[in-house]
Amino acid sequence: MQTIVLGSSSITRAELLTKFGVPFIQRDAGFDEESLRIADPAHFVYHATKGKMQSYLEQYDLEMPVLCADTVVTANGQILRKAKDKTDAKRILEAQSGNTVSILSCMIYKSKTIELIDLSTTDYLFLPFEPKALQDYLESDEWKGKAGACMVEGFCKSYIKEVVGLESTAMGLSVEKLLPFLPQ
Ligand SMILES: Nc1nc2c(ncn2[C@@H]2O[C@H](COP(=O)(O)OP(=O)(O)OP(=O)(O)O)[C@@H](O)[C@H]2O)c(=O)[nH]1
């Protein structure tokens, strides 16, 4: 399979590509999502991904195909981004405890011949987070750099009562949907 560029600084996205056997190099696309003033989660995650791709293409050519992505978590109609600090992480996680949470991931894959845009959602119904476990998670700092301070494969896993959608989407990259389009 041809090597692609992961235009993202995300460790989790790198781990997902590795898990699915996709050869890649990693470059930060260098786009500041904080510049976006968009309230709708789907619009936000699409324009953030588009911004990352545009920023990448201002710096690099398409000799190698490139993949950019963005992820947001929503609960009660609010966008829950990355937590600024532990207090913010507590607020964001408490908004998800015992609640229905949607995690939206958009990805744009671009080569010389094709462009794929995918926006997928994974919906969770979480049981209430146990207060001591939540406090331990907050102390762990594992929530840092994660949309919604959420780790569906980690802290949140034991609280999943119902799920509809891919785990990879919830972790930041719907790899299964990309695989059929990757050059062999
Ligand atoms: N491990 C883990 N990471 C998650 C989960 N949900 C979201 N993330 C990560 O949270 C981050 C969301 O922030 P983004 O702004 O989309 O991406 P980023 O990490 O800042 O990286 P860039 O693509 O360079 O912007 C991504 O790295 C996702 O992979 C999860 O359930 N588990």
XYZ file of C-alpha atoms and ligand atoms in Angstrom:
216
model
C 0.000 0.000 0.000
C 1.349 3.472 -0.931
C 2.496 5.714 1.920
C 0.188 8.668 2.617
C 0.625 11.835 4.673
C -1.426 12.147 7.852
C -1.879 15.920 7.927
C -2.550 15.908 11.648
C -0.555 16.103 14.873
C -2.936 13.632 16.500
C -1.339 10.671 18.273
C -4.677 8.848 18.254
C -5.126 9.230 14.492
C -1.585 7.917 13.977
C -2.405 4.923 16.196
C -5.574 4.241 14.186
C -3.723 4.248 10.833
C -1.091 1.934 12.317
C -3.799 -0.398 13.675
C -5.293 -0.692 10.169
C -1.907 -1.197 8.516
C -1.857 2.067 6.562
C 1.715 3.271 5.900
C 2.024 7.011 6.577
C 4.210 9.903 7.536
C 2.841 12.592 9.844
C 2.902 16.347 9.220
C 1.024 19.010 11.182
C -1.343 20.890 8.831
C -0.964 23.988 10.991
C -4.540 25.314 10.948
C -5.982 27.214 13.925
C -9.562 26.000 14.480
C -10.016 28.670 17.134
C -10.399 31.062 14.195
C -13.719 29.428 13.286
C -16.939 30.973 14.625
C -19.394 28.189 13.745
C -22.000 26.895 16.214
C -23.324 23.922 14.261
C -21.165 20.838 15.066
C -21.295 19.309 11.566
C -20.499 22.628 9.886
C -17.703 23.247 12.396
C -15.999 19.906 11.921
C -16.258 20.160 8.121
C -14.842 23.688 7.918
C -12.101 22.804 10.412
C -11.070 19.843 8.250
C -11.270 21.931 5.074
C -9.134 24.597 6.754
C -6.530 21.994 7.727
C -6.398 20.683 4.143
C -6.087 24.191 2.668
C -3.349 25.032 5.178
C -1.512 21.804 4.321
C -1.697 22.447 0.546
C -0.234 25.938 1.035
C 2.872 24.220 2.424
C 3.191 20.948 0.522
C 2.387 19.473 -2.914
C 0.339 16.357 -3.673
C 3.278 14.092 -4.539
C 1.945 12.018 -1.643
C -1.787 11.738 -0.926
C -2.808 13.598 2.236
C -5.441 12.973 4.903
C -6.788 15.643 7.258
C -9.467 15.295 9.925
C -11.291 17.026 12.753
C -13.423 15.742 15.594
C -15.937 17.362 17.928
C -18.095 15.970 20.704
C -21.638 17.239 21.269
C -24.032 16.851 24.178
C -27.180 18.867 24.904
C -26.643 20.582 21.531
C -23.312 22.115 22.664
C -19.948 21.561 20.972
C -17.530 20.103 23.541
C -13.973 20.803 22.299
C -10.675 20.075 23.984
C -10.657 21.030 27.649
C -8.580 24.097 28.546
C -7.747 22.795 32.048
C -8.861 20.261 34.661
C -11.846 22.368 35.738
C -12.975 22.677 32.117
C -12.455 18.925 31.628
C -14.674 18.223 34.668
C -17.411 20.481 33.261
C -17.202 18.886 29.809
C -17.223 15.320 31.154
C -20.119 16.010 33.559
C -22.114 17.224 30.526
C -21.622 13.728 29.036
C -22.244 11.680 32.180
C -25.555 9.762 31.978
C -26.247 11.519 28.677
C -26.529 10.954 24.945
C -23.313 12.076 23.267
C -22.550 12.387 19.555
C -18.981 12.375 18.292
C -18.535 13.765 14.784
C -15.395 13.161 12.745
C -14.814 14.660 9.332
C -11.952 13.541 7.120
C -10.741 14.766 3.747
C -8.416 12.547 1.720
C -6.820 14.134 -1.351
C -4.543 12.680 -3.989
C -3.700 13.706 -7.571
C -6.674 11.679 -8.776
C -9.375 11.664 -6.100
C -10.778 13.660 -3.219
C -12.841 11.908 -0.547
C -14.845 13.819 2.045
C -16.505 11.858 4.835
C -18.425 13.184 7.833
C -19.482 10.427 10.215
C -21.091 10.374 13.637
C -20.990 7.850 16.434
C -23.724 8.171 19.065
C -23.289 6.991 22.632
C -25.656 6.640 25.543
C -23.376 6.835 28.591
C -24.274 5.644 32.066
C -23.521 8.185 34.818
C -19.760 8.416 35.403
C -18.759 7.159 38.840
C -17.478 10.246 40.768
C -14.272 8.654 42.126
C -13.385 7.166 38.732
C -14.051 10.546 37.114
C -11.762 12.260 39.639
C -9.020 9.683 38.999
C -9.372 10.234 35.232
C -9.114 13.989 35.716
C -5.948 13.496 37.786
C -4.487 11.235 35.063
C -4.278 14.080 32.506
C -5.194 11.453 29.854
C -8.070 13.755 28.820
C -5.615 16.374 27.509
C -5.742 16.910 23.741
C -8.916 14.853 23.364
C -12.137 16.294 21.927
C -14.658 16.460 24.742
C -11.945 15.184 27.126
C -13.374 11.826 26.052
C -11.662 8.457 25.552
C -14.197 5.954 24.258
C -11.560 3.220 24.344
C -10.470 4.257 27.801
C -12.285 6.059 30.626
C -15.668 6.157 28.859
C -15.645 2.513 27.705
C -17.186 1.001 30.841
C -20.005 3.554 30.798
C -21.198 2.799 27.253
C -24.833 1.635 27.540
C -25.611 1.965 23.820
C -23.518 2.837 20.762
C -24.382 3.405 17.108
C -21.443 3.957 14.763
C -17.748 3.189 14.438
C -15.368 3.400 17.386
C -12.746 4.776 14.997
C -15.073 7.683 14.167
C -15.380 8.418 17.881
C -11.597 8.307 18.255
C -11.053 10.789 15.415
C -10.678 8.948 12.083
C -13.186 6.675 10.303
C -10.416 4.522 8.831
C -12.706 1.688 7.698
C -14.437 4.145 5.329
C -11.107 5.316 3.885
C -9.477 1.926 3.221
C -11.304 1.133 -0.085
C -9.961 4.385 -1.609
C -6.304 4.060 -0.617
C -3.801 3.309 -3.444
C -2.354 -0.234 -3.206
N -7.660 8.452 22.349
C -8.763 9.124 21.984
N -8.617 10.299 21.304
C -9.757 10.944 20.942
C -11.057 10.469 21.247
N -11.957 11.354 20.746
C -11.264 12.357 20.153
N -9.927 12.082 20.250
C -8.821 12.903 19.744
O -9.109 14.249 20.068
C -8.468 15.082 19.110
C -9.506 16.053 18.577
O -8.861 17.239 18.224
P -8.662 17.720 16.695
O -8.603 19.196 16.715
O -9.640 17.039 15.806
O -7.235 17.118 16.274
P -5.819 17.422 16.940
O -5.492 16.314 17.887
O -5.767 18.811 17.473
O -4.830 17.252 15.725
P -4.868 18.090 14.354
O -5.482 17.185 13.341
O -3.407 18.375 14.081
O -5.687 19.329 14.605
C -7.919 14.163 18.012
O -6.547 13.948 18.204
C -8.713 12.885 18.228
O -8.021 11.738 17.760
C -11.166 9.226 21.963
O -12.259 8.744 22.289
N -10.003 8.597 22.293
